[in-house]
Coordinates of C-alpha atoms and ligand atoms in Angstrom, one line a residue:
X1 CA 36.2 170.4 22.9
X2 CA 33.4 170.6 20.2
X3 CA 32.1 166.9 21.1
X4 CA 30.4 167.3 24.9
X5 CA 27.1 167.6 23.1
X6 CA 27.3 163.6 22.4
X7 CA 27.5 162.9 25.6
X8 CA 23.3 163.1 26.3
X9 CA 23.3 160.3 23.4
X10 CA 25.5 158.3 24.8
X11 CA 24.0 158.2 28.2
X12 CA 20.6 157.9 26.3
X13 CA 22.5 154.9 24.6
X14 CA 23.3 153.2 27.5
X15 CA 20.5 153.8 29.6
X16 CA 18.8 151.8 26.5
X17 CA 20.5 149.0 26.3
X18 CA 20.4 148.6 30.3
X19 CA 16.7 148.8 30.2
X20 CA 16.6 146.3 27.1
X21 CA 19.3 144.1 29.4
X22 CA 16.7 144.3 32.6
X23 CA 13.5 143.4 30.5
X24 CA 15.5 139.9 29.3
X25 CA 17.2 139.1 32.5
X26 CA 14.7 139.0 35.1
X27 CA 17.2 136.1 36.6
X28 CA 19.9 138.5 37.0
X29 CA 17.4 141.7 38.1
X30 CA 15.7 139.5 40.4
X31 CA 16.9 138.1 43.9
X32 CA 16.0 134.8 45.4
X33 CA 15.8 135.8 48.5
X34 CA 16.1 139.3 50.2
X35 CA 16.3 141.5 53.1
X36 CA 13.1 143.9 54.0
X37 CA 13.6 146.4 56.6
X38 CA 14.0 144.2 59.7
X39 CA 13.1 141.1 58.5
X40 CA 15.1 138.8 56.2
X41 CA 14.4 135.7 53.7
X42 CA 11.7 137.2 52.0
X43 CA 11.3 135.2 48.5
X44 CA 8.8 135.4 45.8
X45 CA 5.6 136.5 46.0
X46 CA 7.5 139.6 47.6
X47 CA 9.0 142.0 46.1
X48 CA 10.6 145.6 47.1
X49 CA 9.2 148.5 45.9
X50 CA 12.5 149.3 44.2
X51 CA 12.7 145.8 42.0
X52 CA 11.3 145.6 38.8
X53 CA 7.2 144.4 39.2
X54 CA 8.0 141.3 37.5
X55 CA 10.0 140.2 40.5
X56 CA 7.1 139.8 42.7
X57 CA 3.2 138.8 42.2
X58 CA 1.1 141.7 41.5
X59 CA 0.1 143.2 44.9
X60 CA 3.0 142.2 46.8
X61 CA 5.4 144.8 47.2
X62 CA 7.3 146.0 50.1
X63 CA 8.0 149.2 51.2
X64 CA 11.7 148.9 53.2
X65 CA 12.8 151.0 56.1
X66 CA 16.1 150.6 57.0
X67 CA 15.6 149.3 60.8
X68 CA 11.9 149.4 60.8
X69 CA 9.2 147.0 59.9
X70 CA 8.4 146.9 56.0
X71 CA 5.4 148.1 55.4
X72 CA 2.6 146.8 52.5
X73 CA -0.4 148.4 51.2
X74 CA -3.7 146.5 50.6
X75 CA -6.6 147.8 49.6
X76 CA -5.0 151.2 50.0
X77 CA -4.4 150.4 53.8
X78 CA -0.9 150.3 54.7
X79 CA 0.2 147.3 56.9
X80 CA 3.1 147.3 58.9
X81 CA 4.5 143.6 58.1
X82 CA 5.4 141.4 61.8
X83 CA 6.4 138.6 60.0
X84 CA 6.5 136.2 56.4
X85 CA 6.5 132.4 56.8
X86 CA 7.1 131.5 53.1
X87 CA 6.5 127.6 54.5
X88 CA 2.6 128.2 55.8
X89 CA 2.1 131.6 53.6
X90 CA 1.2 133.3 56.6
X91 CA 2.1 136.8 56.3
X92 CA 1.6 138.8 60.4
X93 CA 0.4 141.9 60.0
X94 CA -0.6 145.2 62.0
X95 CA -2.2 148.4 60.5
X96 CA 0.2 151.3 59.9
X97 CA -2.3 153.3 61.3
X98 CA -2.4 152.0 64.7
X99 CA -0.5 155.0 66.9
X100 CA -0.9 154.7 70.3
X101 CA -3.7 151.8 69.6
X102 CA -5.8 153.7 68.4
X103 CA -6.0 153.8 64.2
X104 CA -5.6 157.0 62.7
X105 CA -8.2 156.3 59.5
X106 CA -11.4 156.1 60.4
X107 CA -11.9 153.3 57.6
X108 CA -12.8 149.6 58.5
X109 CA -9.8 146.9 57.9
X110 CA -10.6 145.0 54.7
X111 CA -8.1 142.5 52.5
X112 CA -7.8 141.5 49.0
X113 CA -9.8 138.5 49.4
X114 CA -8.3 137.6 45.8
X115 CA -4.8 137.6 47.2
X116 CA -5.4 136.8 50.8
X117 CA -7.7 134.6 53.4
X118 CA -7.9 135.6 57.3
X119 CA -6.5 132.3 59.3
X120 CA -8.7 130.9 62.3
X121 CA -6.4 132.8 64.8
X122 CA -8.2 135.9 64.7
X123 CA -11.3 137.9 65.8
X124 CA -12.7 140.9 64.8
X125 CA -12.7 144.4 67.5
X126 CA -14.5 147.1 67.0
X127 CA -13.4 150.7 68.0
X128 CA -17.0 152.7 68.3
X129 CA -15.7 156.2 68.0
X130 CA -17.5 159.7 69.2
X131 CA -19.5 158.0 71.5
X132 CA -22.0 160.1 74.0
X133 CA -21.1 160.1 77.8
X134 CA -22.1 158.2 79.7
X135 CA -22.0 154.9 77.5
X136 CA -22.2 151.3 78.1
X137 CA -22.7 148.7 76.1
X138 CA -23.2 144.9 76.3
X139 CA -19.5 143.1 76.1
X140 CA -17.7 146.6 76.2
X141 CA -13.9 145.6 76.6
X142 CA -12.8 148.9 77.3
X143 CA -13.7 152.9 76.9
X144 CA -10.9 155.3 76.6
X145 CA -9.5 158.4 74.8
X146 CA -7.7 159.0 71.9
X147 CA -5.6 161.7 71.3
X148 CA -4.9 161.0 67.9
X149 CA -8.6 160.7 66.6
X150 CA -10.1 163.8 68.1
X151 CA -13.7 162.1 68.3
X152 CA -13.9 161.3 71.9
X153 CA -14.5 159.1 73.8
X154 CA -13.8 155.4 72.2
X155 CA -15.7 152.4 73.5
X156 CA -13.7 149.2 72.6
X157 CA -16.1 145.8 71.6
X158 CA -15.9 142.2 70.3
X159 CA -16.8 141.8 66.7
X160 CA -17.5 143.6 63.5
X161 CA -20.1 145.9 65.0
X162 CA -21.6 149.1 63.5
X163 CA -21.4 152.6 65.2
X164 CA -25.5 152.5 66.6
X165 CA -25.4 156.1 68.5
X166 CA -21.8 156.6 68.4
X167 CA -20.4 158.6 65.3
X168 CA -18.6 155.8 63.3
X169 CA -17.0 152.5 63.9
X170 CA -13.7 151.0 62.9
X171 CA -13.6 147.0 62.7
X172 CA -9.9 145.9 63.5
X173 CA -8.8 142.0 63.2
X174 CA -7.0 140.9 66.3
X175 CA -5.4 137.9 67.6
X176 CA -8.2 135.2 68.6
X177 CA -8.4 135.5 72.7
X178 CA -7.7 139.1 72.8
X179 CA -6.7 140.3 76.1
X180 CA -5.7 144.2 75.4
X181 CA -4.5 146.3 72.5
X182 CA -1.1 145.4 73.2
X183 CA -1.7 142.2 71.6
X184 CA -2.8 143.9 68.8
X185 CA -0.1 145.8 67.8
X186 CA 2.8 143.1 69.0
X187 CA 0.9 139.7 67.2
X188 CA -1.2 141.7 64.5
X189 CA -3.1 139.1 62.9
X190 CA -2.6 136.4 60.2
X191 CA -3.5 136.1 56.8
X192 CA -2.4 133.5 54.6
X193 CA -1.6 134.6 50.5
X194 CA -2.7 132.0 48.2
X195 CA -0.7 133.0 44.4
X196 CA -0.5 130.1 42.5
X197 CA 3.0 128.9 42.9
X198 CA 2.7 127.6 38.9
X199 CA 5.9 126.0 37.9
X200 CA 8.0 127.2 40.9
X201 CA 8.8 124.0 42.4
X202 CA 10.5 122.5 39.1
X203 CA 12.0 125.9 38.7
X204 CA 14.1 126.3 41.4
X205 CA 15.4 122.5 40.9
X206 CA 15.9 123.5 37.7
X207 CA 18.6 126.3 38.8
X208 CA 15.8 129.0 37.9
X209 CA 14.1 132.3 39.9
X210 CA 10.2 132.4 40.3
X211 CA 9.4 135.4 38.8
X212 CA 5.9 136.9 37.3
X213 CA 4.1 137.0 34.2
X214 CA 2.6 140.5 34.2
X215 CA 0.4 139.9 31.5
X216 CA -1.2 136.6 32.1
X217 CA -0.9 137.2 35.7
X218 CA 1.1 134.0 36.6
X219 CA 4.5 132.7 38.3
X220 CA 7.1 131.7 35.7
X221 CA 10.6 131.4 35.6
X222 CA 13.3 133.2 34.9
X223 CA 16.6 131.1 33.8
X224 CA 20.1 132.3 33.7
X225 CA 20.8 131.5 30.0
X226 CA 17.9 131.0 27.2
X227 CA 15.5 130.5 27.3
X228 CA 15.5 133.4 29.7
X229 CA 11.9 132.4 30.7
X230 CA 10.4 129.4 30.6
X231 CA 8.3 126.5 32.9
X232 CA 11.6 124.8 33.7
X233 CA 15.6 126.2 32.8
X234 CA 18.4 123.9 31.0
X235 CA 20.1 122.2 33.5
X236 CA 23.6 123.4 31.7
X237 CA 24.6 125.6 34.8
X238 CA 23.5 123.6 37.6
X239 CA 26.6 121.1 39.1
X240 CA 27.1 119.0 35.6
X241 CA 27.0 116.0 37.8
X242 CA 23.5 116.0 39.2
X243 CA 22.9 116.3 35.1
X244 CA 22.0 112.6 34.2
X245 CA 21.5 111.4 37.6
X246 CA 17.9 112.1 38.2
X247 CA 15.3 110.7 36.2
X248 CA 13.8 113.5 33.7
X249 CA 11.2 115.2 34.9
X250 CA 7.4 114.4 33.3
X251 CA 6.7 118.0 33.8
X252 CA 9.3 119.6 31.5
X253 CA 8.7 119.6 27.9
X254 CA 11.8 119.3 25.5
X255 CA 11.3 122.5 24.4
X256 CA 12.0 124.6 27.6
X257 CA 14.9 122.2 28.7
X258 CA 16.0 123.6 25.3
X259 CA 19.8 123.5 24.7
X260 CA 20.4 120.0 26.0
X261 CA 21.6 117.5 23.4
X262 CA 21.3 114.1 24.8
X263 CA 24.4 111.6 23.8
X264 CA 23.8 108.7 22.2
X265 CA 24.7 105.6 24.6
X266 CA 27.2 103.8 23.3
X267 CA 26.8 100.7 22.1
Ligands
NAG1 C1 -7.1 154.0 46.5 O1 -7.0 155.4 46.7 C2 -7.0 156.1 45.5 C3 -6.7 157.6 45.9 O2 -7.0 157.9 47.2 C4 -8.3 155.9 44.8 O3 -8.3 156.6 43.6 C5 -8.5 154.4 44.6 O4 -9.8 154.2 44.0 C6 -8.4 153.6 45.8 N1 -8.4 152.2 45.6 C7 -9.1 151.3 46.3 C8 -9.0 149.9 45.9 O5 -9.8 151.6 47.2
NAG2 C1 -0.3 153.1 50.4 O1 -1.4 153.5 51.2 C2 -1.3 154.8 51.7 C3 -2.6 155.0 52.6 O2 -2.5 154.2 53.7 C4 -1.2 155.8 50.6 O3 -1.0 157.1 51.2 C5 0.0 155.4 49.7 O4 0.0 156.3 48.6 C6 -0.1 154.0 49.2 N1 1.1 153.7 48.5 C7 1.1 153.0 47.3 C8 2.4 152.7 46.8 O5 0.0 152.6 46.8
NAG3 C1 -15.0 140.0 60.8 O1 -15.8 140.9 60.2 C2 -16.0 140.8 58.8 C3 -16.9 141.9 58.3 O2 -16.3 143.1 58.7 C4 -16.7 139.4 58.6 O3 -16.8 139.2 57.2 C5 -15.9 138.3 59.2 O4 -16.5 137.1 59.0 C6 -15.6 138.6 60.6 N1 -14.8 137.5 61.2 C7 -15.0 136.9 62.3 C8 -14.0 135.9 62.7 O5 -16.0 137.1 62.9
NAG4 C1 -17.3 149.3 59.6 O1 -18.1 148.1 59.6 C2 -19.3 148.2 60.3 C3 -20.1 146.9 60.3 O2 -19.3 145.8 59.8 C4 -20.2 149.3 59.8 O3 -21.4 149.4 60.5 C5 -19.4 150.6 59.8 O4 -20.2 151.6 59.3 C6 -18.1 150.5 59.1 N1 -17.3 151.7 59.3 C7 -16.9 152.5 58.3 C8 -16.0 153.6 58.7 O5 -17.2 152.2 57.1
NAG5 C1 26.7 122.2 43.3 O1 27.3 121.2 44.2 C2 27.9 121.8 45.3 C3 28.6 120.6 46.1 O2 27.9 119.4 46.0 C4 26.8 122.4 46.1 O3 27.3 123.0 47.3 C5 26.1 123.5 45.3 O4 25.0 124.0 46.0 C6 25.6 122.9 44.0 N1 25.1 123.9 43.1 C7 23.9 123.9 42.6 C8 23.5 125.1 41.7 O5 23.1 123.0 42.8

């Protein structure tokens, strides 16, 4: 009866030890390939917002919606995500603040250039908002209103443009050979990530998860026994018979295959 006060320590106990368990076993933690919202087979760089950071490159987390789009925030914008090709790195994206195709945050689109490059297959729009009546400009695509902004009315043109006499612009990317804000917000437009992949090939032959370094800002990888991280893991849990059969790799050292004794052949 007298004991219940133990009970705090306990769970403090516990909730140690998982949190001492998590920070070893990123290969446990970690998934090699997950579900986002609507889309599925997302892999390292990515990582959801509810996974550990080491799981993911710095600056690629997802935000998951149950049956929407997951959503990504660069450069404080938030990005609704159309699609992740993990074979060209080409991540489709949209701004979250497109409503009724007109955006909602009267700030330009920029990208991590660090992180990210625009692909070919895209050209910049420009929404020139608040502008007098009438108004025509050279190459207007379109002039409408938006209920959303409030500045009215909105004059629609081809390329990073500033706001000359209207009251601010907003520079969009869209798909190259725009034809109408549809587009827009169905294709979005392309950038390609460019993290170092590091190790990850050899890793995943290796039976290992690509997972980050925080601190030196690289891709390592996380192994299912020790050495829990490492360039390469022991091949002791992959199929024993592949063990032997390909020739070692030049790339991993002896001392992150760790653990493997080789038998002397006999004579
Ligand atoms: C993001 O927004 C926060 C708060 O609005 C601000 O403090 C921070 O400087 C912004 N970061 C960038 C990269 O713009
Ligand atoms: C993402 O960006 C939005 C602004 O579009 C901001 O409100 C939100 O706090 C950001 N979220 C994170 C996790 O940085
Ligand atoms: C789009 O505009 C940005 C500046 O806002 C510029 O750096 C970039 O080169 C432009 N891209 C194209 C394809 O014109
Ligand atoms: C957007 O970029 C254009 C030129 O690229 C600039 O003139 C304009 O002021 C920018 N708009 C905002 C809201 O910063
Ligand atoms: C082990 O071998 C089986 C059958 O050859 C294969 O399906 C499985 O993917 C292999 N496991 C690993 C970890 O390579």
């Amino acid at each position: 009866m007298n004991f219940h006060h133990l009970i705090p320590k306990l769970l403090i106990l516990i909730i140690t030890q998982i949190r001492w368990t998590n920070s070893e076993g990123f290969y446990d933690t970690c998934s090699r390939s997950f579900s986002c919202g609507t889309i599925s087979g997302i892999q390292y760089p990515f990582r959801r917002h509810q996974d550990p950071p080491e799981c993911g490159y710095p600056g690629f987390e997802l935000n998951c919606d149950q049956n929407n789009l997951p959503t990504i925030n660069i450069t404080n914008i938030t990005y609704r995500v159309l699609g992740i090709d993990p074979a060209t790195q080409i991540l489709k994206l949209v701004r979250g603040d497109m409503i009724n195709s007109c955006p909602q945050d009267l700030v330009n689109t920029t990208i991590n250039h660090q992180l990210f490059d625009y692909t070919p297959s895209y050209m910049n729009i420009s929404f020139l908002i608040g502008c007098p009546i009438p108004f025509d400009v050279e190459g207007m695509i379109s002039s409408f209103f938006c209920t959303n902004i409030g500045i009215n009315p909105v004059i629609l043109v081809p390329g990073a443009t500033g706001p000359g006499v209207c009251k601010t612009s907003v520079v969009i990317p869209s798909p190259v050979g725009f034809t109408g804000l549809v587009e827009v917000l169905q294709d979005g437009f392309e950038v390609k990530w460019k993290v170092d992949p590091g190790p990850c090939a050899d890793c995943i032959r290796s039976g290992g998860l690509c997972v980050s370094d925080i601190s030196r800002l690289a891709t390592t990888c996380a192994c299912p026994e020790p050495p829990l991280l490492a360039d390469t893991c022991s091949n002791s849990k992959v199929n024993k018979t592949d063990v032997g059969l390909s020739p070692p790799s030049s790339t991993s050292s002896p001392t992150s295959t760790g653990g493997i004794k080789h038998c002397p052949v006999a004579a």
